[in-house]
């Protein structure tokens, strides 16, 4: 589920910010091309409910590295406003998922944007394998000519 949410976040960012803004799912420490995003899931949780239902919580943190270091705070605040809108609803496997608890901090010229995606999931059972062929023998069998023969 986390990978599908990360993919949906990545697609929403690509739509909102375009291809000029790089999106990374793994931390990249060298040769950073700005502007760019890093997507992290920081505290996933799972709680079981009745039957095969589970409540999943996934808190994400997006780091935004602005292009203009001289006006980094302005650029970070503007990016955060766009993130509030584009991350409100995601399409995950064709179903809408709502982002909640959105907030952000700007620290040392880098935006840290937090959003939660909480949802119920249903764990489906693997279907039992079907029988391929079965022979049943009784007390008597029919011959090809339709007459019974004793066993």
Short mmCIF file of C-alpha atoms in Angstrom, two decimals:
data_model
loop_
_atom_site.label_atom_id
_atom_site.label_comp_id
_atom_site.label_asym_id
_atom_site.label_seq_id
_atom_site.Cartn_x
_atom_site.Cartn_y
_atom_site.Cartn_z
CA UNK A 1 0.00 0.00 0.00
CA UNK A 2 2.84 2.43 0.85
CA UNK A 3 4.39 2.03 -2.60
CA UNK A 4 1.04 2.68 -4.30
CA UNK A 5 0.50 5.81 -2.18
CA UNK A 6 4.03 6.99 -2.98
CA UNK A 7 3.32 6.48 -6.69
CA UNK A 8 0.04 8.43 -6.42
CA UNK A 9 1.80 11.29 -4.59
CA UNK A 10 4.49 11.30 -7.26
CA UNK A 11 1.88 11.53 -10.03
CA UNK A 12 0.06 14.39 -8.25
CA UNK A 13 3.35 16.29 -7.87
CA UNK A 14 4.21 15.72 -11.54
CA UNK A 15 0.81 17.11 -12.58
CA UNK A 16 1.11 20.17 -10.34
CA UNK A 17 4.79 21.06 -10.71
CA UNK A 18 5.57 19.64 -14.15
CA UNK A 19 8.60 17.76 -15.41
CA UNK A 20 11.02 20.58 -14.48
CA UNK A 21 10.81 19.56 -10.83
CA UNK A 22 12.53 16.25 -10.03
CA UNK A 23 10.76 13.78 -7.73
CA UNK A 24 12.81 11.28 -5.74
CA UNK A 25 11.55 8.33 -3.75
CA UNK A 26 14.93 7.49 -2.28
CA UNK A 27 17.25 9.94 -0.61
CA UNK A 28 19.86 11.31 -2.96
CA UNK A 29 22.73 13.10 -1.29
CA UNK A 30 24.88 14.08 -4.25
CA UNK A 31 24.29 15.92 -7.51
CA UNK A 32 21.00 17.38 -6.36
CA UNK A 33 19.13 19.22 -9.13
CA UNK A 34 16.85 21.86 -7.66
CA UNK A 35 13.92 22.30 -7.50
CA UNK A 36 13.11 18.78 -6.35
CA UNK A 37 11.02 16.71 -3.96
CA UNK A 38 11.83 13.74 -1.75
CA UNK A 39 8.91 11.55 -0.67
CA UNK A 40 9.19 9.67 2.64
CA UNK A 41 6.67 7.54 4.53
CA UNK A 42 7.68 8.19 8.11
CA UNK A 43 5.31 6.24 10.35
CA UNK A 44 2.98 3.64 8.85
CA UNK A 45 0.56 1.88 11.22
CA UNK A 46 -1.90 -0.99 10.88
CA UNK A 47 -4.74 -1.83 13.26
CA UNK A 48 -6.95 -4.89 12.83
CA UNK A 49 -10.74 -4.58 12.98
CA UNK A 50 -13.42 -7.22 12.62
CA UNK A 51 -12.84 -10.00 10.14
CA UNK A 52 -10.29 -9.19 7.52
CA UNK A 53 -10.56 -5.38 7.79
CA UNK A 54 -7.56 -3.30 8.77
CA UNK A 55 -7.20 0.42 9.38
CA UNK A 56 -3.98 1.70 7.85
CA UNK A 57 -2.36 5.03 8.70
CA UNK A 58 0.45 6.37 6.59
CA UNK A 59 2.11 9.69 7.38
CA UNK A 60 4.23 11.12 4.60
CA UNK A 61 6.80 13.88 4.69
CA UNK A 62 7.72 15.64 1.47
CA UNK A 63 10.93 17.64 1.37
CA UNK A 64 11.04 20.42 -1.17
CA UNK A 65 14.38 21.95 -2.13
CA UNK A 66 13.72 25.32 -3.82
CA UNK A 67 15.53 26.53 -6.90
CA UNK A 68 16.09 30.10 -5.69
CA UNK A 69 18.21 29.97 -2.50
CA UNK A 70 18.03 33.75 -2.09
CA UNK A 71 14.24 33.66 -1.81
CA UNK A 72 13.89 30.13 -0.43
CA UNK A 73 11.25 30.94 2.20
CA UNK A 74 8.96 32.63 -0.33
CA UNK A 75 9.34 29.74 -2.76
CA UNK A 76 8.72 27.17 0.01
CA UNK A 77 5.53 28.93 1.19
CA UNK A 78 4.24 29.14 -2.39
CA UNK A 79 5.00 25.44 -2.96
CA UNK A 80 3.21 24.52 0.28
CA UNK A 81 0.05 26.29 -0.87
CA UNK A 82 0.11 24.27 -4.08
CA UNK A 83 0.70 21.05 -2.09
CA UNK A 84 -2.37 21.68 0.07
CA UNK A 85 -4.47 21.61 -3.10
CA UNK A 86 -2.81 18.86 -5.13
CA UNK A 87 -2.45 16.34 -2.25
CA UNK A 88 -5.97 16.73 -0.86
CA UNK A 89 -7.27 13.78 -2.89
CA UNK A 90 -5.22 11.06 -4.58
CA UNK A 91 -6.34 8.29 -6.90
CA UNK A 92 -4.94 4.99 -5.60
CA UNK A 93 -5.90 2.00 -7.75
CA UNK A 94 -8.79 4.05 -9.10
CA UNK A 95 -10.19 4.88 -5.64
CA UNK A 96 -10.04 8.36 -4.07
CA UNK A 97 -7.99 8.69 -0.88
CA UNK A 98 -8.17 11.90 1.15
CA UNK A 99 -5.10 13.54 2.66
CA UNK A 100 -5.58 14.75 6.24
CA UNK A 101 -3.54 16.48 8.92
CA UNK A 102 -1.64 18.57 6.38
CA UNK A 103 0.90 20.98 7.80
CA UNK A 104 4.37 22.21 6.96
CA UNK A 105 7.55 23.74 8.31
CA UNK A 106 10.30 25.64 6.57
CA UNK A 107 13.65 24.84 8.12
CA UNK A 108 16.97 26.15 6.79
CA UNK A 109 15.42 26.98 3.42
CA UNK A 110 13.86 23.52 2.94
CA UNK A 111 10.12 22.80 3.04
CA UNK A 112 8.94 19.86 5.16
CA UNK A 113 5.34 19.11 4.19
CA UNK A 114 3.39 16.49 6.20
CA UNK A 115 0.23 14.67 5.10
CA UNK A 116 -1.60 11.56 6.35
CA UNK A 117 -3.42 9.02 4.21
CA UNK A 118 -5.62 6.85 6.42
CA UNK A 119 -7.91 4.14 5.07
CA UNK A 120 -9.57 0.81 5.67
CA UNK A 121 -8.21 -2.10 3.67
CA UNK A 122 -9.60 -5.58 3.27
CA UNK A 123 -7.28 -8.55 3.14
CA UNK A 124 -8.73 -11.03 0.66
CA UNK A 125 -8.15 -14.73 1.13
CA UNK A 126 -6.28 -16.62 -1.53
CA UNK A 127 -8.78 -18.81 -3.36
CA UNK A 128 -8.49 -22.52 -2.72
CA UNK A 129 -7.17 -24.48 -5.68
CA UNK A 130 -9.83 -26.14 -7.77
CA UNK A 131 -9.89 -29.88 -8.22
CA UNK A 132 -8.79 -30.93 -11.67
CA UNK A 133 -10.39 -34.37 -12.02
CA UNK A 134 -12.21 -36.78 -9.77
CA UNK A 135 -13.27 -40.40 -10.24
CA UNK A 136 -16.00 -41.95 -8.16
CA UNK A 137 -16.36 -45.69 -7.84
CA UNK A 138 -19.54 -47.22 -6.53
CA UNK A 139 -20.72 -50.74 -5.87
CA UNK A 140 -21.31 -51.32 -9.51
CA UNK A 141 -20.06 -49.83 -12.75
CA UNK A 142 -21.85 -49.62 -16.04
CA UNK A 143 -20.32 -51.22 -19.04
CA UNK A 144 -20.20 -49.44 -22.32
CA UNK A 145 -23.22 -51.34 -23.51
CA UNK A 146 -25.27 -49.92 -20.60
CA UNK A 147 -25.46 -53.14 -18.55
CA UNK A 148 -24.19 -53.25 -14.99
CA UNK A 149 -21.41 -55.52 -13.92
CA UNK A 150 -20.77 -56.52 -10.35
CA UNK A 151 -17.63 -55.66 -8.45
#
